Amino acid sequence: MTAAIAEKGAQVPAPADGETPPPARRKARQRRLDDGPPRWQIYVPLGIYLLFTLIPFYWMLLFALRPSGSTSLVPWPMTGEHFEKVWNERSFGTYFLNSTQVGIASMVMTMAVALAGGYALARFRFRLKNAFMLALLCSQFIPGALMLVPLFETFRGLQLINSMWSVIIAETVFQLPLSMILISGFIKNVPESLEEAAWVDGCSRLRAFMAIVLPMLRPGLIAVGSFAFVHSWNHFLFALMFLSSQEKQTIPVGLNTLIGSDSVDLGALAAGGVVAAVPVVIIFAFIQKWLITGFSAGAVKG
């Protein structure tokens, strides 16, 4: 009899409409709300996205590492014949060095000019400043293909056709608007009172900028520099139009030469894609922390 009463007492009836639920049930419900959605609602979409992202990379590695004529879905036995072919016979070693030079030079020039322009936008007040900012934003909607003819005529007048500087200057010009906007956002996050304190101590504006502001811009500079480098590394159009000598071509143009009119060497093309992708992946693996911090800092104030 006592056990039956205890069992009935343990069963808490559900509250009717309008009634307040028991404290234990209310706490459990609040705990579920605080924990957020179920984990499967997060992991399933992320897993699907990861699958669609990794499959192309696996397919590229498969064709690059398996022997010619093989139809296996596993790259075994592995071979390096395709890498040897593209590196030695297809001059990918030269393309790699050219892409590195273009990427580093355009990155340095973009960061230097964007620092000066971004500081002016963040710290000075002048007429038509908002109109200038609007022009910078609108310039991002202009495709590079529309500017090929005027750029070609300009570089031909400067005798820069078939020179690496033509690609470097074009890449820098097209990356400057977004870089200046981002840098100005980073500088606005640095309190101006720190610079004013340095001025009171006798520092010039340039010295105060170098000693106070520049060290605090490290995440932003890494974000802008990595964006500029990767854009220059992957860009195809300018190198194709402004460089005519094969020994001055970059990796994207070199990949295009592996596609013939009648046939495509999939193994060599996949190996060239790995050569082009691996350096960028390594760079982002080391700077991802600074990259995320920099872009989030630049997005706080615009």
mmCIF file of C-alpha atoms in Angstrom:
data_model
loop_
_atom_site.group_PDB
_atom_site.id
_atom_site.type_symbol
_atom_site.label_atom_id
_atom_site.label_comp_id
_atom_site.label_asym_id
_atom_site.label_seq_id
_atom_site.Cartn_x
_atom_site.Cartn_y
_atom_site.Cartn_z
ATOM 1 C CA MET A 1 0.000 0.000 0.000
ATOM 2 C CA THR A 2 2.840 2.388 0.920
ATOM 3 C CA ALA A 3 4.711 1.528 -2.297
ATOM 4 C CA ALA A 4 1.619 2.254 -4.397
ATOM 5 C CA ILE A 5 1.132 5.633 -2.728
ATOM 6 C CA ALA A 6 4.812 6.475 -3.239
ATOM 7 C CA GLU A 7 4.558 5.497 -6.916
ATOM 8 C CA LYS A 8 1.518 7.694 -7.411
ATOM 9 C CA GLY A 9 3.226 10.537 -5.611
ATOM 10 C CA ALA A 10 6.257 10.233 -7.911
ATOM 11 C CA GLN A 11 4.120 10.778 -11.007
ATOM 12 C CA VAL A 12 3.685 14.543 -11.377
ATOM 13 C CA PRO A 13 0.654 15.331 -13.527
ATOM 14 C CA ALA A 14 1.162 17.646 -16.483
ATOM 15 C CA PRO A 15 0.018 21.195 -15.799
ATOM 16 C CA ALA A 16 -3.154 22.329 -17.476
ATOM 17 C CA ASP A 17 -3.244 25.248 -19.883
ATOM 18 C CA GLY A 18 -2.471 28.482 -18.099
ATOM 19 C CA GLU A 19 -0.951 26.767 -15.051
ATOM 20 C CA THR A 20 2.672 27.268 -14.045
ATOM 21 C CA PRO A 21 4.824 24.119 -14.614
ATOM 22 C CA PRO A 22 6.591 22.567 -11.635
ATOM 23 C CA PRO A 23 9.973 24.077 -10.706
ATOM 24 C CA ALA A 24 11.958 20.975 -11.744
ATOM 25 C CA ARG A 25 10.382 20.864 -15.192
ATOM 26 C CA ARG A 26 10.741 24.624 -15.585
ATOM 27 C CA LYS A 27 14.455 24.407 -14.766
ATOM 28 C CA ALA A 28 14.954 21.543 -17.237
ATOM 29 C CA ARG A 29 13.213 23.502 -19.989
ATOM 30 C CA GLN A 30 15.285 26.602 -19.239
ATOM 31 C CA ARG A 31 18.437 24.469 -19.303
ATOM 32 C CA ARG A 32 17.542 23.177 -22.786
ATOM 33 C CA LEU A 33 16.938 26.733 -23.996
ATOM 34 C CA ASP A 34 20.273 27.880 -22.562
ATOM 35 C CA ASP A 35 22.137 24.990 -24.208
ATOM 36 C CA GLY A 36 20.899 26.094 -27.646
ATOM 37 C CA PRO A 37 19.724 23.853 -30.481
ATOM 38 C CA PRO A 38 20.514 20.127 -30.482
ATOM 39 C CA ARG A 39 23.994 19.286 -31.613
ATOM 40 C CA TRP A 40 22.841 17.330 -34.659
ATOM 41 C CA GLN A 41 21.293 20.509 -36.074
ATOM 42 C CA ILE A 42 24.797 22.015 -36.062
ATOM 43 C CA TYR A 43 26.955 19.037 -36.997
ATOM 44 C CA VAL A 44 24.831 17.684 -39.851
ATOM 45 C CA PRO A 45 24.907 20.886 -41.980
ATOM 46 C CA LEU A 46 28.579 21.399 -41.170
ATOM 47 C CA GLY A 47 29.338 17.806 -42.108
ATOM 48 C CA ILE A 48 27.538 18.169 -45.450
ATOM 49 C CA TYR A 49 29.362 21.421 -46.162
ATOM 50 C CA LEU A 50 32.708 19.834 -45.239
ATOM 51 C CA LEU A 51 31.980 16.885 -47.496
ATOM 52 C CA PHE A 52 31.263 19.081 -50.511
ATOM 53 C CA THR A 53 34.398 21.093 -49.734
ATOM 54 C CA LEU A 54 36.806 18.180 -49.346
ATOM 55 C CA ILE A 55 35.609 16.004 -52.240
ATOM 56 C CA PRO A 56 37.140 18.275 -54.949
ATOM 57 C CA PHE A 57 40.440 18.376 -53.053
ATOM 58 C CA TYR A 58 40.467 14.597 -52.694
ATOM 59 C CA TRP A 59 39.664 14.201 -56.387
ATOM 60 C CA MET A 60 42.561 16.502 -57.275
ATOM 61 C CA LEU A 61 44.961 14.580 -55.019
ATOM 62 C CA LEU A 62 43.683 11.305 -56.461
ATOM 63 C CA PHE A 63 44.524 12.239 -60.049
ATOM 64 C CA ALA A 64 47.823 13.825 -58.992
ATOM 65 C CA LEU A 65 49.113 10.822 -57.014
ATOM 66 C CA ARG A 66 47.814 7.768 -58.868
ATOM 67 C CA PRO A 67 49.588 6.410 -61.984
ATOM 68 C CA SER A 68 48.418 7.309 -65.479
ATOM 69 C CA GLY A 69 45.668 5.027 -66.769
ATOM 70 C CA SER A 70 44.595 3.920 -63.285
ATOM 71 C CA THR A 71 40.900 4.015 -62.375
ATOM 72 C CA SER A 72 41.307 3.291 -58.667
ATOM 73 C CA LEU A 73 39.460 5.468 -56.179
ATOM 74 C CA VAL A 74 42.417 5.192 -53.804
ATOM 75 C CA PRO A 75 45.797 6.704 -54.816
ATOM 76 C CA TRP A 76 47.755 3.499 -54.343
ATOM 77 C CA PRO A 77 50.428 2.822 -55.407
ATOM 78 C CA MET A 78 51.306 6.511 -55.276
ATOM 79 C CA THR A 79 53.515 8.086 -57.899
ATOM 80 C CA GLY A 80 55.226 11.434 -58.337
ATOM 81 C CA GLU A 81 55.479 11.301 -62.128
ATOM 82 C CA HIS A 82 52.850 14.003 -62.611
ATOM 83 C CA PHE A 83 54.606 16.425 -60.249
ATOM 84 C CA GLU A 84 57.937 15.769 -61.948
ATOM 85 C CA LYS A 85 56.327 16.396 -65.329
ATOM 86 C CA VAL A 86 54.713 19.728 -64.467
ATOM 87 C CA TRP A 87 57.709 20.980 -62.457
ATOM 88 C CA ASN A 88 60.406 20.142 -64.990
ATOM 89 C CA GLU A 89 58.802 19.660 -68.411
ATOM 90 C CA ARG A 90 56.032 22.275 -68.013
ATOM 91 C CA SER A 91 58.236 24.914 -66.297
ATOM 92 C CA PHE A 92 56.084 25.118 -63.178
ATOM 93 C CA GLY A 93 59.187 25.913 -61.156
ATOM 94 C CA THR A 94 59.504 29.176 -63.125
ATOM 95 C CA TYR A 95 55.753 29.851 -62.835
ATOM 96 C CA PHE A 96 55.961 29.316 -59.081
ATOM 97 C CA LEU A 97 58.771 31.850 -58.667
ATOM 98 C CA ASN A 98 56.966 34.391 -60.864
ATOM 99 C CA SER A 99 53.728 34.039 -58.876
ATOM 100 C CA THR A 100 55.674 34.431 -55.638
ATOM 101 C CA GLN A 101 57.314 37.630 -56.867
ATOM 102 C CA VAL A 102 54.019 39.107 -58.060
ATOM 103 C CA GLY A 103 52.214 38.133 -54.856
ATOM 104 C CA ILE A 104 54.845 39.508 -52.467
ATOM 105 C CA ALA A 105 55.414 42.743 -54.421
ATOM 106 C CA SER A 106 51.695 43.520 -54.798
ATOM 107 C CA MET A 107 51.125 42.663 -51.131
ATOM 108 C CA VAL A 108 53.840 45.063 -49.937
ATOM 109 C CA MET A 109 52.698 47.877 -52.223
ATOM 110 C CA THR A 110 49.040 47.395 -51.294
ATOM 111 C CA MET A 111 49.786 47.450 -47.562
ATOM 112 C CA ALA A 112 52.005 50.544 -47.832
ATOM 113 C CA VAL A 113 49.541 52.638 -49.850
ATOM 114 C CA ALA A 114 46.512 51.336 -47.921
ATOM 115 C CA LEU A 115 48.173 52.343 -44.619
ATOM 116 C CA ALA A 116 48.620 55.932 -45.799
ATOM 117 C CA GLY A 117 45.162 56.198 -47.345
ATOM 118 C CA GLY A 118 43.428 54.393 -44.501
ATOM 119 C CA TYR A 119 45.064 56.657 -41.911
ATOM 120 C CA ALA A 120 43.892 59.738 -43.802
ATOM 121 C CA LEU A 121 40.332 58.411 -43.993
ATOM 122 C CA ALA A 122 40.307 57.503 -40.302
ATOM 123 C CA ARG A 123 41.962 60.551 -38.742
ATOM 124 C CA PHE A 124 41.386 63.557 -41.042
ATOM 125 C CA ARG A 125 38.222 65.430 -41.950
ATOM 126 C CA PHE A 126 38.067 66.924 -45.422
ATOM 127 C CA ARG A 127 35.517 67.880 -48.013
ATOM 128 C CA LEU A 128 33.907 65.165 -50.113
ATOM 129 C CA LYS A 129 35.197 62.494 -47.755
ATOM 130 C CA ASN A 130 31.902 60.598 -47.880
ATOM 131 C CA ALA A 131 31.819 60.901 -51.660
ATOM 132 C CA PHE A 132 35.351 59.519 -51.828
ATOM 133 C CA MET A 133 34.384 56.579 -49.629
ATOM 134 C CA LEU A 134 31.372 55.933 -51.854
ATOM 135 C CA ALA A 135 33.616 55.998 -54.924
ATOM 136 C CA LEU A 136 35.919 53.443 -53.299
ATOM 137 C CA LEU A 137 32.969 51.153 -52.631
ATOM 138 C CA CYS A 138 31.537 51.580 -56.131
ATOM 139 C CA SER A 139 34.899 50.755 -57.699
ATOM 140 C CA GLN A 140 34.547 47.221 -56.334
ATOM 141 C CA PHE A 141 31.667 46.626 -58.755
ATOM 142 C CA ILE A 142 33.826 47.278 -61.837
ATOM 143 C CA PRO A 143 35.113 44.001 -63.365
ATOM 144 C CA GLY A 144 38.779 43.903 -64.230
ATOM 145 C CA ALA A 145 37.939 42.818 -67.778
ATOM 146 C CA LEU A 146 36.395 46.240 -68.493
ATOM 147 C CA MET A 147 39.702 47.922 -67.678
ATOM 148 C CA LEU A 148 41.936 45.735 -69.823
ATOM 149 C CA VAL A 149 42.009 48.047 -72.857
ATOM 150 C CA PRO A 150 42.849 51.301 -70.997
ATOM 151 C CA LEU A 151 45.352 49.461 -68.800
ATOM 152 C CA PHE A 152 46.990 47.888 -71.830
ATOM 153 C CA GLU A 153 47.297 51.264 -73.566
ATOM 154 C CA THR A 154 48.703 52.843 -70.404
ATOM 155 C CA PHE A 155 51.294 50.134 -69.873
ATOM 156 C CA ARG A 156 52.241 50.177 -73.530
ATOM 157 C CA GLY A 157 52.897 53.910 -73.283
ATOM 158 C CA LEU A 158 55.031 53.285 -70.207
ATOM 159 C CA GLN A 159 56.812 50.377 -71.975
ATOM 160 C CA LEU A 160 55.726 47.944 -69.274
ATOM 161 C CA ILE A 161 54.100 45.335 -71.513
ATOM 162 C CA ASN A 162 55.711 41.932 -70.920
ATOM 163 C CA SER A 163 57.097 43.249 -67.627
ATOM 164 C CA MET A 164 56.258 41.850 -64.208
ATOM 165 C CA TRP A 165 55.624 45.404 -63.014
ATOM 166 C CA SER A 166 52.550 45.704 -65.221
ATOM 167 C CA VAL A 167 50.859 42.838 -63.375
ATOM 168 C CA ILE A 168 52.074 44.063 -59.973
ATOM 169 C CA ILE A 169 50.746 47.601 -60.530
ATOM 170 C CA ALA A 170 47.416 46.364 -61.897
ATOM 171 C CA GLU A 171 46.935 43.978 -58.980
ATOM 172 C CA THR A 172 47.805 46.716 -56.487
ATOM 173 C CA VAL A 173 45.396 49.228 -58.024
ATOM 174 C CA PHE A 174 42.467 46.825 -57.999
ATOM 175 C CA GLN A 175 43.081 45.748 -54.401
ATOM 176 C CA LEU A 176 43.596 49.216 -52.936
ATOM 177 C CA PRO A 177 39.936 50.333 -52.485
ATOM 178 C CA LEU A 178 38.896 47.451 -50.249
ATOM 179 C CA SER A 179 42.247 47.465 -48.449
ATOM 180 C CA MET A 180 41.978 51.177 -47.659
ATOM 181 C CA ILE A 181 38.461 50.748 -46.290
ATOM 182 C CA LEU A 182 39.560 47.846 -44.086
ATOM 183 C CA ILE A 183 42.660 49.650 -42.819
ATOM 184 C CA SER A 184 40.625 52.757 -41.972
ATOM 185 C CA GLY A 185 38.305 50.569 -39.899
ATOM 186 C CA PHE A 186 41.270 49.083 -38.041
ATOM 187 C CA ILE A 187 42.743 52.528 -37.314
ATOM 188 C CA LYS A 188 39.402 53.826 -36.016
ATOM 189 C CA ASN A 189 39.520 51.095 -33.385
ATOM 190 C CA VAL A 190 42.756 52.586 -32.015
ATOM 191 C CA PRO A 191 41.899 55.435 -29.578
ATOM 192 C CA GLU A 192 43.086 58.770 -30.900
ATOM 193 C CA SER A 193 43.932 59.800 -27.336
ATOM 194 C CA LEU A 194 46.966 57.476 -27.459
ATOM 195 C CA GLU A 195 48.400 59.453 -30.352
ATOM 196 C CA GLU A 196 47.601 62.753 -28.640
ATOM 197 C CA ALA A 197 49.501 61.600 -25.557
ATOM 198 C CA ALA A 198 52.505 60.818 -27.757
ATOM 199 C CA TRP A 199 52.274 64.278 -29.364
ATOM 200 C CA VAL A 200 52.320 65.876 -25.918
ATOM 201 C CA ASP A 201 55.513 63.924 -25.156
ATOM 202 C CA GLY A 202 57.157 65.450 -28.224
ATOM 203 C CA CYS A 203 56.538 62.836 -30.907
ATOM 204 C CA SER A 204 55.701 63.892 -34.433
ATOM 205 C CA ARG A 205 52.605 62.477 -36.124
ATOM 206 C CA LEU A 206 54.712 60.012 -38.113
ATOM 207 C CA ARG A 207 56.677 58.859 -35.080
ATOM 208 C CA ALA A 208 53.499 58.499 -33.020
ATOM 209 C CA PHE A 209 51.952 56.447 -35.797
ATOM 210 C CA MET A 210 54.978 54.169 -36.057
ATOM 211 C CA ALA A 211 55.327 53.724 -32.280
ATOM 212 C CA ILE A 212 51.686 53.637 -31.136
ATOM 213 C CA VAL A 213 49.288 52.833 -33.975
ATOM 214 C CA LEU A 214 51.279 50.510 -36.230
ATOM 215 C CA PRO A 215 51.991 47.810 -33.593
ATOM 216 C CA MET A 216 48.267 47.665 -32.793
ATOM 217 C CA LEU A 217 47.404 47.109 -36.465
ATOM 218 C CA ARG A 218 49.168 43.760 -36.739
ATOM 219 C CA PRO A 219 45.975 41.631 -37.075
ATOM 220 C CA GLY A 220 44.557 44.067 -39.618
ATOM 221 C CA LEU A 221 47.755 44.186 -41.649
ATOM 222 C CA ILE A 222 47.943 40.402 -41.719
ATOM 223 C CA ALA A 223 44.334 40.235 -42.924
ATOM 224 C CA VAL A 224 44.844 42.820 -45.662
ATOM 225 C CA GLY A 225 48.234 41.427 -46.696
ATOM 226 C CA SER A 226 47.000 37.842 -46.936
ATOM 227 C CA PHE A 227 43.976 38.945 -48.952
ATOM 228 C CA ALA A 228 46.222 40.873 -51.351
ATOM 229 C CA PHE A 229 48.697 38.009 -51.720
ATOM 230 C CA VAL A 230 46.075 35.347 -52.402
ATOM 231 C CA HIS A 231 44.246 37.563 -54.891
ATOM 232 C CA SER A 232 47.472 38.190 -56.814
ATOM 233 C CA TRP A 233 48.470 34.539 -56.599
ATOM 234 C CA ASN A 234 45.193 33.316 -58.099
ATOM 235 C CA HIS A 235 44.524 36.063 -60.639
ATOM 236 C CA PHE A 236 44.602 34.895 -64.231
ATOM 237 C CA LEU A 237 43.479 37.744 -66.469
ATOM 238 C CA PHE A 238 46.197 40.363 -65.974
ATOM 239 C CA ALA A 239 49.060 37.886 -66.326
ATOM 240 C CA LEU A 240 47.507 36.477 -69.500
ATOM 241 C CA MET A 241 47.040 39.886 -71.145
ATOM 242 C CA PHE A 242 50.157 41.788 -70.061
ATOM 243 C CA LEU A 243 52.807 39.022 -70.140
ATOM 244 C CA SER A 244 53.663 37.436 -73.470
ATOM 245 C CA SER A 245 56.883 35.566 -72.636
ATOM 246 C CA GLN A 246 56.484 32.080 -71.236
ATOM 247 C CA GLU A 247 59.335 32.545 -68.768
ATOM 248 C CA LYS A 248 57.386 35.421 -67.149
ATOM 249 C CA GLN A 249 54.016 33.708 -66.834
ATOM 250 C CA THR A 250 52.412 32.874 -63.483
ATOM 251 C CA ILE A 251 50.849 29.663 -62.184
ATOM 252 C CA PRO A 252 47.221 30.353 -63.291
ATOM 253 C CA VAL A 253 48.399 30.891 -66.868
ATOM 254 C CA GLY A 254 50.609 27.812 -66.589
ATOM 255 C CA LEU A 255 47.599 25.733 -65.569
ATOM 256 C CA ASN A 256 45.769 26.989 -68.633
ATOM 257 C CA THR A 257 48.556 25.698 -70.884
ATOM 258 C CA LEU A 258 47.889 22.154 -69.620
ATOM 259 C CA ILE A 259 44.431 22.197 -71.237
ATOM 260 C CA GLY A 260 44.766 21.305 -74.901
ATOM 261 C CA SER A 261 42.224 21.740 -77.658
ATOM 262 C CA ASP A 262 41.790 17.991 -78.162
ATOM 263 C CA SER A 263 42.774 16.420 -74.853
ATOM 264 C CA VAL A 264 43.539 17.242 -71.225
ATOM 265 C CA ASP A 265 46.299 15.647 -69.176
ATOM 266 C CA LEU A 266 44.288 15.221 -65.975
ATOM 267 C CA GLY A 267 47.234 13.947 -63.959
ATOM 268 C CA ALA A 268 49.455 16.902 -64.846
ATOM 269 C CA LEU A 269 46.575 19.343 -64.387
ATOM 270 C CA ALA A 270 45.799 17.933 -60.934
ATOM 271 C CA ALA A 271 49.470 18.049 -59.951
ATOM 272 C CA GLY A 272 49.660 21.675 -61.081
ATOM 273 C CA GLY A 273 46.555 22.436 -59.024
ATOM 274 C CA VAL A 274 48.203 20.930 -55.945
ATOM 275 C CA VAL A 275 51.335 23.008 -56.540
ATOM 276 C CA ALA A 276 49.149 26.123 -56.770
ATOM 277 C CA ALA A 277 46.974 25.313 -53.741
ATOM 278 C CA VAL A 278 49.442 23.973 -51.170
ATOM 279 C CA PRO A 279 51.338 27.249 -50.477
ATOM 280 C CA VAL A 280 48.091 29.161 -49.935
ATOM 281 C CA VAL A 281 46.735 26.441 -47.630
ATOM 282 C CA ILE A 282 49.956 26.474 -45.588
ATOM 283 C CA ILE A 283 49.888 30.265 -45.269
ATOM 284 C CA PHE A 284 46.278 30.325 -44.100
ATOM 285 C CA ALA A 285 46.921 27.491 -41.661
ATOM 286 C CA PHE A 286 49.515 29.643 -39.883
ATOM 287 C CA ILE A 287 47.698 33.006 -39.995
ATOM 288 C CA GLN A 288 44.060 31.952 -39.533
ATOM 289 C CA LYS A 289 43.992 33.261 -35.952
ATOM 290 C CA TRP A 290 45.249 36.700 -36.983
ATOM 291 C CA LEU A 291 43.079 36.678 -40.100
ATOM 292 C CA ILE A 292 39.811 36.153 -38.209
ATOM 293 C CA THR A 293 40.803 38.689 -35.547
ATOM 294 C CA GLY A 294 41.753 41.252 -38.167
ATOM 295 C CA PHE A 295 38.612 41.017 -40.261
ATOM 296 C CA SER A 296 36.361 41.087 -37.190
ATOM 297 C CA ALA A 297 38.219 44.134 -35.834
ATOM 298 C CA GLY A 298 37.917 45.992 -39.117
ATOM 299 C CA ALA A 299 34.200 45.308 -39.312
ATOM 300 C CA VAL A 300 33.397 46.979 -35.961
ATOM 301 C CA LYS A 301 33.714 50.544 -37.218
ATOM 302 C CA GLY A 302 33.567 51.532 -40.831
#
